[in-house]
Short mmCIF file of C-alpha atoms in Angstrom, two decimals:
data_model
loop_
_atom_site.label_atom_id
_atom_site.label_comp_id
_atom_site.label_asym_id
_atom_site.label_seq_id
_atom_site.Cartn_x
_atom_site.Cartn_y
_atom_site.Cartn_z
CA MET A 1 15.16 10.37 -9.96
CA ARG A 2 17.97 12.15 -11.78
CA ARG A 3 21.57 13.08 -11.01
CA GLU A 4 22.21 16.69 -11.97
CA THR A 5 25.24 18.98 -11.93
CA SER A 6 25.42 22.52 -10.59
CA VAL A 7 28.02 25.14 -9.76
CA PRO A 8 29.14 25.14 -6.09
CA ARG A 9 28.48 28.31 -4.14
CA ASP A 10 31.35 30.73 -3.69
CA GLY A 11 33.03 30.01 -0.36
CA TRP A 12 30.99 26.83 0.19
CA GLN A 13 33.59 25.40 2.57
CA GLU A 14 33.25 28.30 4.99
CA ILE A 15 29.47 28.28 4.57
CA ILE A 16 29.01 24.66 5.60
CA GLU A 17 31.53 24.95 8.42
CA SER A 18 29.58 27.89 9.86
CA GLN A 19 26.44 25.75 9.71
CA GLY A 20 27.92 22.85 11.70
CA LEU A 21 29.77 20.65 9.21
CA ALA A 22 33.13 21.41 10.79
CA TYR A 23 34.37 17.86 10.22
CA HIS A 24 34.00 17.70 6.43
CA ARG A 25 37.79 17.94 6.04
CA THR A 26 38.71 15.49 8.82
CA ALA A 27 36.09 12.73 8.52
CA HIS A 28 37.11 11.93 4.94
CA PRO A 29 40.35 10.14 3.92
CA GLY A 30 42.86 12.86 3.08
CA HIS A 31 44.15 11.33 -0.15
CA LEU A 32 40.80 11.73 -1.90
CA THR A 33 40.36 14.54 -4.41
CA ARG A 34 36.59 14.59 -4.16
CA PRO A 35 35.35 16.47 -1.06
CA TYR A 36 33.12 14.81 1.52
CA TRP A 37 30.36 17.39 0.95
CA ASP A 38 29.94 17.70 -2.83
CA GLU A 39 27.40 20.25 -4.03
CA SER A 40 28.65 20.17 -7.62
CA VAL A 41 26.05 17.41 -8.08
CA HIS A 42 22.68 16.62 -6.57
CA TYR A 43 19.74 14.27 -7.06
CA SER A 44 16.29 15.46 -8.04
CA PHE A 45 13.09 13.55 -7.27
CA THR A 46 9.43 13.90 -8.05
CA MET A 47 6.97 14.29 -5.21
CA ASP A 48 5.41 10.93 -6.08
CA GLU A 49 8.79 9.22 -5.70
CA VAL A 50 9.33 10.80 -2.29
CA LEU A 51 5.86 9.95 -1.05
CA ALA A 52 6.43 6.33 -2.07
CA LEU A 53 9.81 6.27 -0.29
CA GLU A 54 8.24 7.74 2.85
CA SER A 55 5.60 5.04 2.89
CA GLN A 56 8.12 2.26 2.30
CA THR A 57 10.43 3.58 5.01
CA GLU A 58 7.66 3.60 7.59
CA GLU A 59 6.58 0.11 6.55
CA LEU A 60 10.16 -1.14 6.97
CA HIS A 61 10.36 0.47 10.40
CA GLY A 62 7.16 -1.27 11.46
CA MET A 63 8.49 -4.59 10.18
CA CYS A 64 11.71 -4.08 12.14
CA LEU A 65 9.75 -3.51 15.35
CA GLU A 66 7.81 -6.71 14.67
CA ALA A 67 11.11 -8.52 14.10
CA ALA A 68 12.48 -7.26 17.42
CA GLY A 69 9.41 -8.59 19.20
CA HIS A 70 9.84 -11.93 17.40
CA VAL A 71 13.51 -12.26 18.41
CA ILE A 72 12.62 -11.55 22.04
CA ALA A 73 9.67 -13.95 22.02
CA THR A 74 11.78 -16.76 20.55
CA GLY A 75 15.00 -15.98 22.46
CA ARG A 76 17.20 -15.83 19.36
CA TYR A 77 19.90 -13.71 20.97
CA ARG A 78 22.78 -15.96 19.98
CA ASP A 79 21.99 -15.36 16.31
CA PHE A 80 22.80 -11.72 17.12
CA ALA A 81 26.00 -12.56 19.07
CA ILE A 82 24.45 -11.01 22.18
CA PRO A 83 25.85 -12.33 25.49
CA ASP A 84 23.43 -14.43 27.51
CA TRP A 85 23.60 -12.12 30.51
CA VAL A 86 22.43 -9.15 28.42
CA ALA A 87 19.36 -10.88 26.98
CA PRO A 88 17.05 -10.51 30.02
CA GLU A 89 17.75 -6.77 30.19
CA ILE A 90 17.00 -6.34 26.47
CA GLU A 91 13.69 -8.11 27.01
CA ALA A 92 12.90 -5.94 30.02
CA SER A 93 13.79 -2.79 28.04
CA TRP A 94 11.45 -3.89 25.25
CA ARG A 95 8.61 -4.80 27.60
CA ARG A 96 8.83 -1.41 29.30
CA GLY A 97 8.74 0.35 25.95
CA ASP A 98 11.92 2.31 26.67
CA PRO A 99 11.68 5.32 24.32
CA HIS A 100 13.67 5.69 21.12
CA VAL A 101 14.44 8.80 19.09
CA TYR A 102 15.84 8.13 15.63
CA GLY A 103 17.42 5.78 13.10
CA ARG A 104 18.53 5.63 9.46
CA PHE A 105 17.70 3.05 6.83
CA ASP A 106 20.23 2.53 4.05
CA LEU A 107 18.34 1.78 0.85
CA ARG A 108 19.06 0.75 -2.71
CA TYR A 109 16.81 2.77 -5.02
CA ASP A 110 16.95 3.57 -8.71
CA GLY A 111 13.67 5.41 -9.25
CA ALA A 112 12.24 2.53 -11.26
CA GLY A 113 11.27 -0.01 -8.59
CA PRO A 114 10.74 -0.36 -4.85
CA ALA A 115 13.54 0.56 -2.45
CA LYS A 116 15.55 -2.37 -1.09
CA LEU A 117 16.77 -2.45 2.50
CA LEU A 118 20.54 -2.77 2.81
CA GLU A 119 20.77 -2.23 6.58
CA TYR A 120 19.23 -0.31 9.47
CA ASN A 121 21.49 2.05 11.46
CA ALA A 122 19.24 2.08 14.49
CA ASP A 123 21.60 2.74 17.42
CA THR A 124 24.29 5.26 16.41
CA PRO A 125 23.37 6.71 12.99
CA THR A 126 25.54 9.50 11.59
CA SER A 127 25.27 12.02 8.69
CA LEU A 128 22.54 13.72 10.70
CA VAL A 129 23.96 17.25 10.45
CA GLU A 130 24.44 16.91 6.70
CA THR A 131 20.89 15.69 6.20
CA SER A 132 19.01 17.98 8.54
CA LEU A 133 20.91 21.27 8.18
CA ILE A 134 23.55 21.51 5.48
CA GLN A 135 21.56 20.29 2.50
CA TRP A 136 18.51 22.33 3.64
CA PHE A 137 20.50 25.56 3.60
CA TRP A 138 21.95 24.54 0.23
CA LEU A 139 18.42 24.15 -1.12
CA LYS A 140 17.37 27.58 0.14
CA ASP A 141 20.43 29.17 -1.48
CA VAL A 142 20.46 27.30 -4.80
CA HIS A 143 16.91 26.06 -5.48
CA PRO A 144 14.63 28.20 -3.29
CA GLY A 145 11.57 27.37 -5.36
CA ASP A 146 11.87 23.62 -4.82
CA ASP A 147 11.29 21.38 -1.84
CA GLN A 148 13.25 18.66 -0.03
CA TRP A 149 12.35 15.51 1.88
CA ASN A 150 13.56 16.94 5.15
CA SER A 151 11.56 17.46 8.33
CA VAL A 152 14.30 15.99 10.52
CA HIS A 153 14.90 19.13 12.58
CA GLU A 154 11.26 19.78 13.39
CA ARG A 155 10.57 16.14 14.16
CA LEU A 156 13.57 15.86 16.49
CA ILE A 157 12.36 18.85 18.49
CA ALA A 158 8.86 17.39 18.66
CA ARG A 159 10.27 14.01 19.73
CA TRP A 160 12.31 15.50 22.57
CA LYS A 161 9.20 17.32 23.78
CA GLU A 162 7.11 14.16 24.00
CA LEU A 163 9.73 11.83 25.51
CA PRO A 164 9.05 10.81 29.14
CA LEU A 165 12.57 11.70 30.33
CA GLN A 166 13.68 11.42 33.92
CA SER A 167 14.19 14.49 36.10
CA GLY A 168 17.39 16.54 35.85
CA PRO A 169 19.45 17.51 32.81
CA ALA A 170 19.84 15.23 29.81
CA HIS A 171 23.49 14.36 29.22
CA PHE A 172 24.90 14.11 25.69
CA ALA A 173 28.07 12.03 25.55
CA TRP A 174 30.73 11.69 22.88
CA THR A 175 33.93 9.67 23.11
CA ASN A 176 37.48 10.99 23.02
CA MET A 177 38.29 8.17 20.59
CA ASP A 178 36.64 10.25 17.84
CA GLU A 179 39.48 12.22 16.25
CA THR A 180 37.44 13.77 13.43
CA GLY A 181 34.95 15.81 15.44
CA GLU A 182 32.01 14.18 13.65
CA GLU A 183 30.65 12.55 16.79
CA ALA A 184 30.96 15.70 18.91
CA MET A 185 29.23 17.84 16.29
CA THR A 186 26.45 15.29 15.78
CA LEU A 187 25.80 15.11 19.50
CA GLY A 188 26.04 18.88 19.75
CA TYR A 189 23.31 19.15 17.15
CA LEU A 190 21.12 16.61 18.95
CA GLN A 191 21.71 18.55 22.16
CA GLU A 192 20.62 21.76 20.42
CA THR A 193 17.35 20.17 19.25
CA ALA A 194 16.69 18.98 22.80
CA GLU A 195 17.28 22.49 24.13
CA GLN A 196 14.94 23.93 21.52
CA ALA A 197 12.38 21.46 22.87
CA GLY A 198 12.81 23.01 26.33
CA ARG A 199 15.05 20.35 27.82
CA THR A 200 18.00 21.19 30.07
CA THR A 201 21.17 19.54 28.74
CA VAL A 202 24.80 18.87 29.63
CA ALA A 203 27.65 17.81 27.32
CA ILE A 204 30.12 15.21 28.57
CA ALA A 205 32.73 12.79 27.28
CA MET A 206 32.02 9.11 27.83
CA GLU A 207 35.44 8.86 29.47
CA ASP A 208 34.39 11.44 32.08
CA ILE A 209 31.36 9.51 33.27
CA GLY A 210 31.99 8.06 36.72
CA TRP A 211 30.43 5.26 38.70
CA ASP A 212 29.47 5.72 42.33
CA PRO A 213 29.33 2.30 44.03
CA ALA A 214 27.68 3.75 47.14
CA SER A 215 24.59 4.96 45.28
CA GLY A 216 24.87 2.56 42.37
CA ARG A 217 24.52 5.40 39.86
CA PHE A 218 26.52 7.02 37.08
CA LEU A 219 27.74 10.57 37.80
CA ASP A 220 29.07 13.46 35.74
CA MET A 221 32.14 15.56 36.54
CA GLU A 222 30.13 17.68 39.00
CA ARG A 223 28.88 14.53 40.74
CA ARG A 224 25.37 14.99 39.41
CA VAL A 225 23.45 11.78 38.90
CA ILE A 226 23.01 11.02 35.20
CA ARG A 227 19.37 10.15 34.62
CA THR A 228 19.19 10.60 30.82
CA LEU A 229 22.11 9.77 28.53
CA CYS A 230 22.17 10.30 24.76
CA LYS A 231 25.26 8.69 23.24
CA LEU A 232 26.87 7.75 19.94
CA TYR A 233 28.64 4.85 21.62
CA PRO A 234 27.38 1.51 20.29
CA TRP A 235 25.73 -0.79 22.78
CA GLU A 236 27.96 -3.69 21.73
CA TRP A 237 30.95 -1.58 22.82
CA ALA A 238 29.29 -0.55 26.08
CA VAL A 239 28.41 -4.16 26.90
CA ALA A 240 32.06 -5.18 26.47
CA ASP A 241 33.39 -2.34 28.66
CA PRO A 242 34.42 -2.90 32.31
CA PHE A 243 31.34 -0.94 33.41
CA GLY A 244 29.10 -2.70 30.90
CA PRO A 245 27.17 -4.67 33.52
CA GLN A 246 26.38 -1.48 35.41
CA ALA A 247 25.21 0.24 32.22
CA VAL A 248 23.02 -2.67 31.20
CA ARG A 249 21.45 -2.92 34.64
CA GLN A 250 20.81 0.84 34.83
CA GLN A 251 17.98 0.57 32.32
CA VAL A 252 15.26 1.13 34.90
CA SER A 253 16.81 4.10 36.70
CA MET A 254 18.09 5.87 33.54
CA THR A 255 16.75 6.80 30.12
CA TRP A 256 19.20 5.79 27.40
CA ILE A 257 19.04 7.20 23.89
CA GLU A 258 19.03 4.87 22.10
CA PRO A 259 17.54 2.17 24.42
CA LEU A 260 19.09 -1.25 24.97
CA TRP A 261 16.53 -3.06 22.80
CA LYS A 262 17.92 -1.20 19.77
CA MET A 263 20.80 -3.72 19.90
CA LEU A 264 18.48 -5.99 17.93
CA LEU A 265 17.79 -3.46 15.17
CA SER A 266 21.36 -2.23 14.73
CA ASN A 267 22.61 -5.78 14.15
CA LYS A 268 22.68 -7.13 10.59
CA ALA A 269 21.25 -10.46 11.74
CA LEU A 270 18.02 -8.47 11.56
CA LEU A 271 18.19 -8.76 7.76
CA ALA A 272 17.88 -12.55 7.92
CA VAL A 273 15.08 -12.44 10.48
CA LEU A 274 13.14 -9.99 8.31
CA TRP A 275 13.47 -12.28 5.29
CA GLU A 276 12.23 -15.24 7.36
CA MET A 277 9.22 -13.24 8.54
CA TYR A 278 8.43 -11.47 5.26
CA PRO A 279 9.77 -13.71 2.46
CA GLY A 280 9.49 -12.10 -0.95
CA HIS A 281 8.65 -8.64 0.43
CA PRO A 282 9.35 -6.05 -2.29
CA ASN A 283 11.50 -3.91 0.02
CA LEU A 284 13.74 -6.76 1.19
CA LEU A 285 16.62 -8.72 -0.28
CA PRO A 286 17.02 -12.43 0.54
CA ALA A 287 19.32 -12.82 3.55
CA TYR A 288 20.51 -15.82 5.57
CA LEU A 289 22.62 -16.53 8.63
CA ASP A 290 23.87 -20.00 7.67
CA GLY A 291 25.51 -19.13 4.34
CA PRO A 292 24.61 -17.77 0.91
CA ARG A 293 22.52 -20.84 0.01
CA ASP A 294 21.48 -20.60 -3.63
CA LEU A 295 22.15 -16.88 -4.13
CA PRO A 296 23.98 -16.40 -7.46
CA ALA A 297 25.57 -13.22 -6.09
CA HIS A 298 25.82 -12.27 -2.44
CA ILE A 299 27.47 -9.93 0.02
CA ARG A 300 28.78 -11.23 3.32
CA LYS A 301 28.34 -8.60 6.04
CA PRO A 302 29.72 -8.69 9.61
CA LEU A 303 26.85 -8.55 12.08
CA LEU A 304 28.36 -5.49 13.78
CA GLY A 305 30.33 -3.95 10.90
CA ARG A 306 30.53 -0.21 10.28
CA GLU A 307 31.42 2.07 7.35
CA GLY A 308 31.60 -0.81 4.88
CA ALA A 309 34.43 -2.58 6.74
CA GLY A 310 34.80 -6.35 6.56
CA MET A 311 32.49 -6.80 3.55
CA ARG A 312 32.91 -9.52 0.92
CA VAL A 313 31.05 -9.35 -2.39
CA VAL A 314 30.87 -12.57 -4.40
CA THR A 315 29.53 -12.47 -7.95
CA PRO A 316 29.97 -14.67 -11.04
CA GLY A 317 32.52 -12.07 -12.13
CA GLY A 318 34.75 -12.34 -9.08
CA VAL A 319 35.24 -11.36 -5.44
CA GLU A 320 35.73 -7.93 -3.86
CA GLU A 321 36.56 -7.40 -0.18
CA THR A 322 37.13 -4.54 2.23
CA GLY A 323 39.48 -4.70 5.19
CA GLY A 324 38.57 -4.26 8.82
CA GLU A 325 38.50 -5.99 12.17
CA TYR A 326 34.82 -6.93 12.16
CA GLY A 327 33.53 -10.44 11.60
CA ALA A 328 34.48 -12.45 14.67
CA GLU A 329 30.90 -11.98 15.85
CA GLY A 330 29.52 -13.72 12.74
CA HIS A 331 28.04 -12.74 9.39
CA VAL A 332 24.86 -12.42 7.43
CA TYR A 333 24.68 -13.34 3.74
CA GLN A 334 22.48 -11.03 1.69
CA GLU A 335 21.65 -11.14 -2.00
CA PHE A 336 23.92 -8.70 -3.80
CA GLN A 337 22.32 -6.21 -6.13
CA ALA A 338 24.79 -3.57 -7.28
CA LEU A 339 23.82 -0.03 -6.46
CA PRO A 340 22.34 1.74 -9.50
CA GLY A 341 24.80 3.71 -11.61
CA PHE A 342 24.36 7.43 -12.32
CA ASP A 343 27.18 8.95 -14.39
CA GLY A 344 29.57 6.36 -12.99
CA TRP A 345 28.56 6.94 -9.36
CA ARG A 346 26.39 4.78 -7.12
CA PRO A 347 24.08 6.38 -4.53
CA VAL A 348 22.89 4.92 -1.24
CA LEU A 349 19.76 6.56 0.11
CA GLY A 350 19.72 7.16 3.86
CA ALA A 351 16.07 7.42 4.90
CA TRP A 352 15.61 8.79 8.42
CA ILE A 353 13.05 7.77 11.03
CA VAL A 354 12.30 10.05 14.00
CA GLY A 355 10.03 8.42 16.53
CA ASP A 356 8.04 6.13 14.26
CA GLU A 357 7.70 8.48 11.29
CA ALA A 358 9.79 8.95 8.15
CA ALA A 359 11.60 12.26 8.44
CA GLY A 360 14.07 12.90 5.63
CA LEU A 361 16.67 11.75 3.15
CA GLY A 362 20.46 11.93 2.90
CA ILE A 363 22.47 10.51 -0.01
CA ARG A 364 26.04 9.22 -0.15
CA GLU A 365 27.81 8.21 -3.33
CA THR A 366 30.55 5.75 -4.10
CA SER A 367 32.34 4.81 -7.30
CA GLY A 368 32.75 1.21 -6.15
CA LEU A 369 30.46 -1.56 -5.04
CA ILE A 370 30.60 -0.82 -1.30
CA THR A 371 29.76 2.44 0.46
CA ASP A 372 32.51 3.27 2.97
CA ASP A 373 34.24 6.22 4.62
CA SER A 374 35.49 7.42 1.22
CA SER A 375 31.94 8.09 0.02
CA SER A 376 30.73 11.66 -0.46
CA PHE A 377 27.49 13.22 0.73
CA VAL A 378 25.43 14.97 -1.94
CA PRO A 379 22.22 17.00 -1.52
CA HIS A 380 18.84 16.43 -3.10
CA ARG A 381 15.72 18.34 -4.04
CA ILE A 382 12.11 17.69 -4.97
CA VAL A 383 11.30 19.40 -8.26
CA LEU A 384 8.07 21.37 -7.99
#
């Protein structure tokens, strides 16, 4: 694993915008001088490194599924700040095997030892367009003789083909709260892969979904019954909405992507449950729900935090915190291992799962200790 420099392509901004990364200017804090998509650098890997990461990612995914089953069997929903009334529907969703599509593991990896799980973005993962499309086209333009860990596009199409969706069009819903366009473009890309799989689709804003009390069903703007809904709207938000009870209890008559049981995997309490079930596992960091215990350095993470908000890093050298409104739901305390440094920058590896198989890699870099919305996405290649 090496960090290498290269000359950006002429007109790279227009190139990536034409390929779907229309939000690279808006989804990044405007005061930053470094662009969100930065192709002046990239990471190179050997095939052996990538094969090892693939295997570890799939093992982690299997462990997470086992952990979800354990939480349901033991009824540990309060550790996840899940309301009591939602718990029976999560269990029912799990027992039915409601289908899932994708997720992204965030990993610490330095090329010298096993990857370490930082968190699992299992419900509403982003950076999908960058991973699947933008860095692939970069590779073909700049390093056409090399390879890339990237079968995301093909696997998404295959996954949509095999899903047992309900009749009628699949609806893809963004929220008008997204001012950057990232959510709309990500859902647009997911919608495109579903169409390439032969599915009929409809785009809709979450705010335009209606509820029909007579039929007890959700409807779109043309009063069509919504039978399949793919969203980037977190389940913890949906549960708290006025129509949350209807959404939760529509699990039988609708297919939700991602399903309700993913609430257990997208919650950072999962980290502590994994450590209880697999203590000392080489791909895990010690994590606890009741405090840092004897950890000499730890990071306190809100159970439902996003984009690095509400984090608190405690080391013998001091304390570093990020702002944010998360944390009222509770925290998990995970051993802190600083991200590895490459030329003063620290990468987080985003390893994608589609279905139950490892599918690709996206990398974001930060100059600090915590990856947040100021971090840049950089491409990678496998040197052949």
